[in-house]
CSV table of C-alpha atoms and ligand atoms in Angstrom, one decimal:
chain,number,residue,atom,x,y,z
A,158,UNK,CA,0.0,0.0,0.0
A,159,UNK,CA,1.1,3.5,-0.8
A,160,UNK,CA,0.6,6.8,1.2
A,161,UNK,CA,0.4,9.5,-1.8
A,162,UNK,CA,2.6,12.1,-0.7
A,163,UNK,CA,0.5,15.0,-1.1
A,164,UNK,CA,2.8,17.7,0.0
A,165,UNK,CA,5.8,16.1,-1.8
A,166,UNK,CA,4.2,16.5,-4.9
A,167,UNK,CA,3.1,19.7,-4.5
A,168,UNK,CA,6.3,20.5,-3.7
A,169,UNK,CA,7.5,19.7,-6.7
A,170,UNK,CA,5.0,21.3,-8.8
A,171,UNK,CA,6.2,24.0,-7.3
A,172,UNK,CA,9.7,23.5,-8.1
A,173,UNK,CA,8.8,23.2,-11.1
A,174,UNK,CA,6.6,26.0,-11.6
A,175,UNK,CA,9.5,28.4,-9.8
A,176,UNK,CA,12.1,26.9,-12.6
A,177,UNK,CA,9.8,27.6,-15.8
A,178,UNK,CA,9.4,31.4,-14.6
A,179,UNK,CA,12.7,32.4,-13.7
A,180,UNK,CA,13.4,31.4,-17.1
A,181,UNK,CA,10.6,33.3,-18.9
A,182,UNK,CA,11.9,36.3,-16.2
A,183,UNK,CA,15.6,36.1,-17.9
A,184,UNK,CA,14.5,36.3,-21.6
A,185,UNK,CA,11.3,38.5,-21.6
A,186,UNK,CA,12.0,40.4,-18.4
A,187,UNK,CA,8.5,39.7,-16.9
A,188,UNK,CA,7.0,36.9,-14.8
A,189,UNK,CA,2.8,35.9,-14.2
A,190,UNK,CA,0.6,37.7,-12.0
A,191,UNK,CA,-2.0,36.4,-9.9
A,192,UNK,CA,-4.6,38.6,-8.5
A,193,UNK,CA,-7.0,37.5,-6.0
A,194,UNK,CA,-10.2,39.5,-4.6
A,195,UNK,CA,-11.2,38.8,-0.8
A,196,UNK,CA,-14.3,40.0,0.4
A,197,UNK,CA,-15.0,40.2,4.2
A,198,UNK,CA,-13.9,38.9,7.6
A,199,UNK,CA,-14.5,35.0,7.0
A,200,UNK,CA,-11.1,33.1,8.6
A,201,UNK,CA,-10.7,30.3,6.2
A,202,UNK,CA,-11.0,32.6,3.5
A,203,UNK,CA,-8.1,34.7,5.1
A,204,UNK,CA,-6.3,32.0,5.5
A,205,UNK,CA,-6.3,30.7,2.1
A,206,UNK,CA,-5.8,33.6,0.1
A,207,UNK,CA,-2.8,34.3,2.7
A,208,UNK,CA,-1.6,31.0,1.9
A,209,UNK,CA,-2.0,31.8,-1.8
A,210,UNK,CA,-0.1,35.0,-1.8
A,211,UNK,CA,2.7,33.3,0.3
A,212,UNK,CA,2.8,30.7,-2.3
A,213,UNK,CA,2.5,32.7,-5.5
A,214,UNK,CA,5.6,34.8,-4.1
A,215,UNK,CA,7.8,31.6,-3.5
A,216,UNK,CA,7.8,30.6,-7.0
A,217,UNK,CA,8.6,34.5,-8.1
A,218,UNK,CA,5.0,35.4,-9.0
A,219,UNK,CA,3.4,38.8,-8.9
A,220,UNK,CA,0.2,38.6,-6.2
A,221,UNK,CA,-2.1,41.0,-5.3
A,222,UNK,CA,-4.7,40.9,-2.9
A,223,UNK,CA,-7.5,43.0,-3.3
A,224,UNK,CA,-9.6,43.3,0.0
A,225,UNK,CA,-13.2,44.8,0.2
A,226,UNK,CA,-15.4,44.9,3.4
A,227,UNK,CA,-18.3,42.6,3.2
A,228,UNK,CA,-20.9,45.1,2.7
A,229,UNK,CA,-19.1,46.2,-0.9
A,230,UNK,CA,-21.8,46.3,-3.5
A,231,UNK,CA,-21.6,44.0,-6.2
A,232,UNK,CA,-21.2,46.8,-9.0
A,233,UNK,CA,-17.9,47.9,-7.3
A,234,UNK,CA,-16.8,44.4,-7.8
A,235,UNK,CA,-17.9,43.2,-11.4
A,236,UNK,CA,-16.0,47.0,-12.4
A,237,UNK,CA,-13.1,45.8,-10.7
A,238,UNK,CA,-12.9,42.7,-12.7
A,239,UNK,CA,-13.6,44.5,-15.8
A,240,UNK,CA,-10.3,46.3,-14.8
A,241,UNK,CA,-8.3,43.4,-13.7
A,242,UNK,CA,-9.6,42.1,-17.3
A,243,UNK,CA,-8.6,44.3,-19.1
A,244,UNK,CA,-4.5,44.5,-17.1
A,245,UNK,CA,-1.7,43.2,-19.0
A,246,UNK,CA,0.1,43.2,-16.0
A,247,UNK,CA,-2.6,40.5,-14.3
A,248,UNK,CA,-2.4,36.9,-15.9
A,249,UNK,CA,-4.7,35.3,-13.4
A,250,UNK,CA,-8.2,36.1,-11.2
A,251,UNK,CA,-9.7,34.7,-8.5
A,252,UNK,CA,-12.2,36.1,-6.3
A,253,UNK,CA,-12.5,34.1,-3.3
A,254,UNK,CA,-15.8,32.2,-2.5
A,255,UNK,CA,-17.7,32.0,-0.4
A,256,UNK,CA,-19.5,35.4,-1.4
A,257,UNK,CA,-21.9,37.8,0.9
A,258,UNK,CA,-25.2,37.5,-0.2
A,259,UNK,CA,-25.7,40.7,-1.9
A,260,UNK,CA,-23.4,39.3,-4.5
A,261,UNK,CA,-24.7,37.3,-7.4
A,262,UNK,CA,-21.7,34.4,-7.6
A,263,UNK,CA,-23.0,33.2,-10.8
A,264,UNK,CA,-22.5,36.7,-12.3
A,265,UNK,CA,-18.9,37.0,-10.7
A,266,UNK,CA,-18.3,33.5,-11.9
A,267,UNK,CA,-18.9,34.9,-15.5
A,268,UNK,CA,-17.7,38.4,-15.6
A,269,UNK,CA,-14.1,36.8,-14.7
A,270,UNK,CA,-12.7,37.1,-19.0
A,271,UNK,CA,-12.1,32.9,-19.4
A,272,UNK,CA,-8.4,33.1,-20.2
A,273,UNK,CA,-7.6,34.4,-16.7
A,274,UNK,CA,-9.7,32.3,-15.0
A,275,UNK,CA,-7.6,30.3,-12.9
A,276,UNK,CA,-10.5,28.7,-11.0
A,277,UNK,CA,-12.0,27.1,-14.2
A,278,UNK,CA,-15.3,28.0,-13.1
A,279,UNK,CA,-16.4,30.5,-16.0
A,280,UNK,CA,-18.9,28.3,-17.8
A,281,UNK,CA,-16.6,28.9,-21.3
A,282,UNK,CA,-13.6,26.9,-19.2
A,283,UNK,CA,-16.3,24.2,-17.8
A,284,UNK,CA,-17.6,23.6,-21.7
A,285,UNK,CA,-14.3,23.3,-22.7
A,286,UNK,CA,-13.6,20.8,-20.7
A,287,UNK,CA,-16.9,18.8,-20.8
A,288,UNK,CA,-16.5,18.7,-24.3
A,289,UNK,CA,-12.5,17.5,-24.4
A,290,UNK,CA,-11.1,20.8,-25.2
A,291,UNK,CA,-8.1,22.6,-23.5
A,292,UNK,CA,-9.2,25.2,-21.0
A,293,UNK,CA,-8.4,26.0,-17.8
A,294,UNK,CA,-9.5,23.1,-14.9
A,295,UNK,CA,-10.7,23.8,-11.4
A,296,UNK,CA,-7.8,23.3,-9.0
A,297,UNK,CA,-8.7,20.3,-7.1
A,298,UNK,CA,-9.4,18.1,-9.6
A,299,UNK,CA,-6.8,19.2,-11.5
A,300,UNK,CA,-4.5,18.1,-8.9
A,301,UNK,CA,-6.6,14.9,-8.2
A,302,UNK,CA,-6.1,13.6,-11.3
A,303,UNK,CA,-1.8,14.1,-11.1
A,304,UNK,CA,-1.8,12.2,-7.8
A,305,UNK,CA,-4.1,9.6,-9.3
A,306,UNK,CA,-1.4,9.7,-12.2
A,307,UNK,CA,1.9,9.2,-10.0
A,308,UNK,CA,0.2,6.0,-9.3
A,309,UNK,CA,-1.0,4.9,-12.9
A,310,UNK,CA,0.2,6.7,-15.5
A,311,UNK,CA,-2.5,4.9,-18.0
A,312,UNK,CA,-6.3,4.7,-16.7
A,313,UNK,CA,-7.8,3.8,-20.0
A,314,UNK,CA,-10.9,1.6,-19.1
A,315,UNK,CA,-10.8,1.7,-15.4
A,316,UNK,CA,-13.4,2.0,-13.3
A,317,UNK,CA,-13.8,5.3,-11.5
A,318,UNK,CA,-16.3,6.3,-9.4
A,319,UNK,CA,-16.6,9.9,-8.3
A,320,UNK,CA,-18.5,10.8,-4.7
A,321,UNK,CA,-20.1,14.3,-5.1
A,322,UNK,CA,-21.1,16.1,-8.0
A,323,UNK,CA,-20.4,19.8,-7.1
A,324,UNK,CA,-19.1,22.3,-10.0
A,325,UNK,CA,-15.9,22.6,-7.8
A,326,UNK,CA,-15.4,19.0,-7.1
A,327,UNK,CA,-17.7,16.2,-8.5
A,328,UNK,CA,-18.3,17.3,-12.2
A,329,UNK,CA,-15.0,18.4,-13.2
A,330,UNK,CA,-13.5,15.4,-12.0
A,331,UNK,CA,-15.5,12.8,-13.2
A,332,UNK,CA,-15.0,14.4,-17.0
A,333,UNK,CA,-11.2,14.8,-16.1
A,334,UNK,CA,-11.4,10.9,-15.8
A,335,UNK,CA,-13.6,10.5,-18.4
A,336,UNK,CA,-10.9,12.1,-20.8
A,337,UNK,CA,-8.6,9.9,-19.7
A,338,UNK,CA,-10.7,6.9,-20.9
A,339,UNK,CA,-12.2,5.8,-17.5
A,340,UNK,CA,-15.3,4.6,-17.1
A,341,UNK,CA,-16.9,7.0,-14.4
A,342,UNK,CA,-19.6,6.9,-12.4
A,343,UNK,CA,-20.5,10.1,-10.2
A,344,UNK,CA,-22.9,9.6,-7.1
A,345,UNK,CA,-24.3,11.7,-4.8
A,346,UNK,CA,-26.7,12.3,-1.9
A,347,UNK,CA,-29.9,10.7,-4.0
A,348,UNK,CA,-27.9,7.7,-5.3
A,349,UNK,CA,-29.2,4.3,-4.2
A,350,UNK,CA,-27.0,2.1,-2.6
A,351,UNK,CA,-23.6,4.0,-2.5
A,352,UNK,CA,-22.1,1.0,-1.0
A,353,UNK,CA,-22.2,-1.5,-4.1
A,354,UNK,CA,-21.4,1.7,-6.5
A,355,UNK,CA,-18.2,2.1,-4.6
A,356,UNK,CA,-17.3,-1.0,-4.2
A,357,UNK,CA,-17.0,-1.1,-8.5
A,358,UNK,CA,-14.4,1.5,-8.4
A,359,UNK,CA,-10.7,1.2,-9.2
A,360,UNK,CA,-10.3,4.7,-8.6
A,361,UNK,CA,-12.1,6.2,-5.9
A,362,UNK,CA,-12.8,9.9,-5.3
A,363,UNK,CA,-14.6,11.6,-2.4
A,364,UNK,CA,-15.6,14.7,-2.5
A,365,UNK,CA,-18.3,15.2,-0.2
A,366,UNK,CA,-17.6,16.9,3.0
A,367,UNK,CA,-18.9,14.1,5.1
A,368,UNK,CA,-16.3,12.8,8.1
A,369,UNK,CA,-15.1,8.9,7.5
A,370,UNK,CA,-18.4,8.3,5.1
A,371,UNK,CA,-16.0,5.7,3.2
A,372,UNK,CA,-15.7,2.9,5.2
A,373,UNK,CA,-13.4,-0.5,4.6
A,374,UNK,CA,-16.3,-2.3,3.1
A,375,UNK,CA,-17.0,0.0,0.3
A,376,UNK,CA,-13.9,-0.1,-1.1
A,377,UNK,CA,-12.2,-3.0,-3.5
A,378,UNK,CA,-9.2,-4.5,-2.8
A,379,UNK,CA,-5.9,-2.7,-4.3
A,380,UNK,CA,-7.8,0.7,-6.0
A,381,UNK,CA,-6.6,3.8,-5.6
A,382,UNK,CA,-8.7,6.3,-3.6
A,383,UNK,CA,-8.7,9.9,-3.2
A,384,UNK,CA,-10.0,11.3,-0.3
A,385,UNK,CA,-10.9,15.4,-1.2
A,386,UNK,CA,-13.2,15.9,2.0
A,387,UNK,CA,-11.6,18.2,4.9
A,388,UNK,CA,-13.9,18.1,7.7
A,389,UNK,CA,-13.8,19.0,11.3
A,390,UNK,CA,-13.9,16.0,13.6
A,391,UNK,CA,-13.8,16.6,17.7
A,392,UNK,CA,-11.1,19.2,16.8
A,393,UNK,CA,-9.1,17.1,14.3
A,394,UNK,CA,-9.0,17.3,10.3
A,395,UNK,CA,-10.3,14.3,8.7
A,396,UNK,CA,-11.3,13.7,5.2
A,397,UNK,CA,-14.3,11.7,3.8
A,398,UNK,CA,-12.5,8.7,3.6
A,399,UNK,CA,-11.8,6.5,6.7
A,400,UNK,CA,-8.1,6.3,6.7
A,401,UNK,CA,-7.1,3.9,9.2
A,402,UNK,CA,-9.5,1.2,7.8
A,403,UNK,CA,-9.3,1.3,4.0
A,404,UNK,CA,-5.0,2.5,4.2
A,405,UNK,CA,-4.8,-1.5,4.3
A,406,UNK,CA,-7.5,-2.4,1.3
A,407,UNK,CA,-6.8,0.2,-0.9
A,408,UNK,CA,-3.5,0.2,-3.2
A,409,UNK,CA,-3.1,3.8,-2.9
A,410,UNK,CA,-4.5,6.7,-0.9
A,411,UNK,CA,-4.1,10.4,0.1
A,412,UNK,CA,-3.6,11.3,3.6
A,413,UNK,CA,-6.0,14.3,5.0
A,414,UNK,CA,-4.1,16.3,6.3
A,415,UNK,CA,-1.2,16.4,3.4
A,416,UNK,CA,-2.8,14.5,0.6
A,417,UNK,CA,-4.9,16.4,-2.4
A,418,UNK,CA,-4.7,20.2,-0.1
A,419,UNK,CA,-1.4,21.0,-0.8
A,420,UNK,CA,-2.4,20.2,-4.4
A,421,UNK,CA,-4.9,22.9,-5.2
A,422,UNK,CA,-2.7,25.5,-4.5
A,423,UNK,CA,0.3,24.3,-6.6
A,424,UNK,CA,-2.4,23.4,-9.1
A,425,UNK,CA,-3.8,27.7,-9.1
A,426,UNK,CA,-0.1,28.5,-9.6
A,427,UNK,CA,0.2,26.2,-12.9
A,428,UNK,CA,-3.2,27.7,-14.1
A,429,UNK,CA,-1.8,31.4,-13.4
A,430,UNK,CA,1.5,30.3,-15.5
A,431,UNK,CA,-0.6,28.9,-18.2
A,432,UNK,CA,-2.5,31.9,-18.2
A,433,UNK,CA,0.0,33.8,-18.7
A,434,UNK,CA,1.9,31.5,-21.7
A,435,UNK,CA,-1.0,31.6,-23.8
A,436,UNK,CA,-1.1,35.8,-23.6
A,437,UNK,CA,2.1,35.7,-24.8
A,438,UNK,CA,1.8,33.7,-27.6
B,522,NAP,P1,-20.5,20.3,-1.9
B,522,NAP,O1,-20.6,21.4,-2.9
B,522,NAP,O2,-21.2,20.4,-0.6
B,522,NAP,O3,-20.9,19.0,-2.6
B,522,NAP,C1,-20.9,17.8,-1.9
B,522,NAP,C2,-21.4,16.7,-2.7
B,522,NAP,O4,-21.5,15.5,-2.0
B,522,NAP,C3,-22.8,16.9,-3.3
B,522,NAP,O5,-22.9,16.5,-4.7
B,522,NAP,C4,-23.7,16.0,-2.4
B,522,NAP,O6,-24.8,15.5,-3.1
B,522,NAP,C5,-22.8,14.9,-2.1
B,522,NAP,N1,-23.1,14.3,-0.8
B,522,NAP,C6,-23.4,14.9,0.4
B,522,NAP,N2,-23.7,14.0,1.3
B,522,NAP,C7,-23.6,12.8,0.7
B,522,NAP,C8,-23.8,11.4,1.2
B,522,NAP,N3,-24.1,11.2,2.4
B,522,NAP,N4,-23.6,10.4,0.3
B,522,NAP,C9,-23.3,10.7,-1.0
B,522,NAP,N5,-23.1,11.9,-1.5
B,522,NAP,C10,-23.3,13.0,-0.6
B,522,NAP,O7,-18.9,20.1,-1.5
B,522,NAP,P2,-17.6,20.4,-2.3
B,522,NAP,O8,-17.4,21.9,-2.4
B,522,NAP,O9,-17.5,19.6,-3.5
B,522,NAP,O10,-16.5,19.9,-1.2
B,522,NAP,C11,-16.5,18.5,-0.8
B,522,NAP,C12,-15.4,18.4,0.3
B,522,NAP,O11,-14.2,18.7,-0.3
B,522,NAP,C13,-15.6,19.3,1.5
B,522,NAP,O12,-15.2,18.6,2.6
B,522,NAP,C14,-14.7,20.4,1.2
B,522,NAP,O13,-14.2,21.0,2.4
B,522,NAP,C15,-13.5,19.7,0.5
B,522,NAP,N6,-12.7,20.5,-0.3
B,522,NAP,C16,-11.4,20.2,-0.3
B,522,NAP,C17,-10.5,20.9,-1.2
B,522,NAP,C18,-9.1,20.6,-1.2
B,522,NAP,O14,-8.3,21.4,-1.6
B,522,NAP,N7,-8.7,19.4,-0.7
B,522,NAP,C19,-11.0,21.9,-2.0
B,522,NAP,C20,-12.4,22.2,-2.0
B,522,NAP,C21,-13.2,21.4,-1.2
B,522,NAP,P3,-26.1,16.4,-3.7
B,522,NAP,O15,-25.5,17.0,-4.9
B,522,NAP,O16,-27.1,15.4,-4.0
B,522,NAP,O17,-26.4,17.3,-2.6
């Protein structure tokens, strides 16, 4: 059994990420830019977008945090993303969710212009990717998919089953594995028994936000599961995915703490690079 190493490889990424834009900094004298928005007082939004900016930085990005209070009107905020559009300097956008609820998300969601959408979540970047093209992908899944790969570079026709069908999760995740030849199955709250669905899957995902909700039995011998879920539990951090039990069933899994987390944010720095590549070209 193998413990994906989630921080390792994000590590990595970043490594990697760092390398490619000192290099674009010595021939073209300019590096990416990732600008994040962060409305109100929430702490694990702070926290985050703190993280972010620490992170951007380390790999010799440009990051700016824009901070509004929580009672900012909507208007203020779609005309500063029609500025942050229209920057050169600015490769990447993110407006942190969750959103006050003056604030129409769905119209945030789409005012962000799709090639600096480093979330993936403008409906242009979630078509593109539902119907195979390239686009930018939502973080997570994004970073999913390369710990999945570190264990199996080749999932043509395995069975993957995906738990949760959110637009940040779920969806973009099952039709990551779907490009990748899987056969996928997403389930959710409504879906009769869970159990047997599970227990089909050669790759696993959770992504639910329910504590320990996989248990040993659901889960067939030697697949690789990926546990997204971070959850409170009498003060601790656990994922969906009861780790002490399935560790010994499964033939690979992510660690919460330290498994698919530390990937999101390597992930956002990739799409902020990628941004950036393709308005150079
Ligand atoms: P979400 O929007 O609440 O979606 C949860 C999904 O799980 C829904 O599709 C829901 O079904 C399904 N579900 C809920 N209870 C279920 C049950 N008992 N059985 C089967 N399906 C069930 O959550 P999310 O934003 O995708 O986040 C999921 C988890 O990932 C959370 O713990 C979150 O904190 C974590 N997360 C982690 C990262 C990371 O970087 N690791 C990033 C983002 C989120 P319905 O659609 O039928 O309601």
């Amino acid at each position: 059994m193998m413990i994906i190493d989630g921080k390792k490889e994000a590590e990595l990424l970043r490594e990697e990420i760092k390398k490619e834009i000192l290099k674009i900094k010595k021939s073209k004298n300019k590096v990416p830019g990732l600008t994040v928005i962060l409305i109100g007082n929430y702490t694990p939004s702070q926290i985050y977008v703190k993280n972010k900016e620490k992170n951007s930085k380390e790999v010799g990005m440009n990051s700016d945090v824009i901070k509004y209070s929580d009672d900012v009107s909507e208007k203020e905020i779609l005309n500063k993303i029609k500025e942050l559009n229209n920057d050169q300097n600015v490769s990447g956008i993110l407006v942190q969710l969750p959103l006050p609820k003056q604030i129409d998300k769905e119209k945030i969601i789409n005012s962000i212009h799709p090639s600096k959408d480093v979330d993936g979540f403008n409906p242009v970047n979630v078509g593109n990717l539902s119907s195979g093209y390239q686009g930018l992908v939502p973080c997570t899944p994004m970073g999913c998919l390369m710990l999945i790969k570190k264990v199996e570079k080749n999932l043509s026709g395995k069975h993957a089953v995906v738990i949760g069908r959110s637009n940040l999760n779920g969806k973009p995740m099952a039709q990551l594995l779907l490009k990748e030849n899987c056969t996928v199955t997403i389930v959710h709250s409504k879906t009769k028994n869970l159990q047997q669905e599970c227990l089909k899957a050669d790759i696993l995902v959770a992504a639910v936000g329910v504590p320990n909700l996989v248990k040993k039995d659901w889960v067939k011998k030697d697949a690789i599961v990926i546990d997204v879920g971070i959850n409170k539990l009498n003060d601790k951090i656990v994922g969906d995915v009861e780790f002490d039990q399935v560790k010994d069933i499964a033939k690979a899994i992510t660690p919460v703490p330290g498994g698919v987390g530390p990937m999101t944010i390597a992930c956002l720095l990739k799409n902020t690079l990628e941004c950036f590549k393709a308005s150079q070209t």
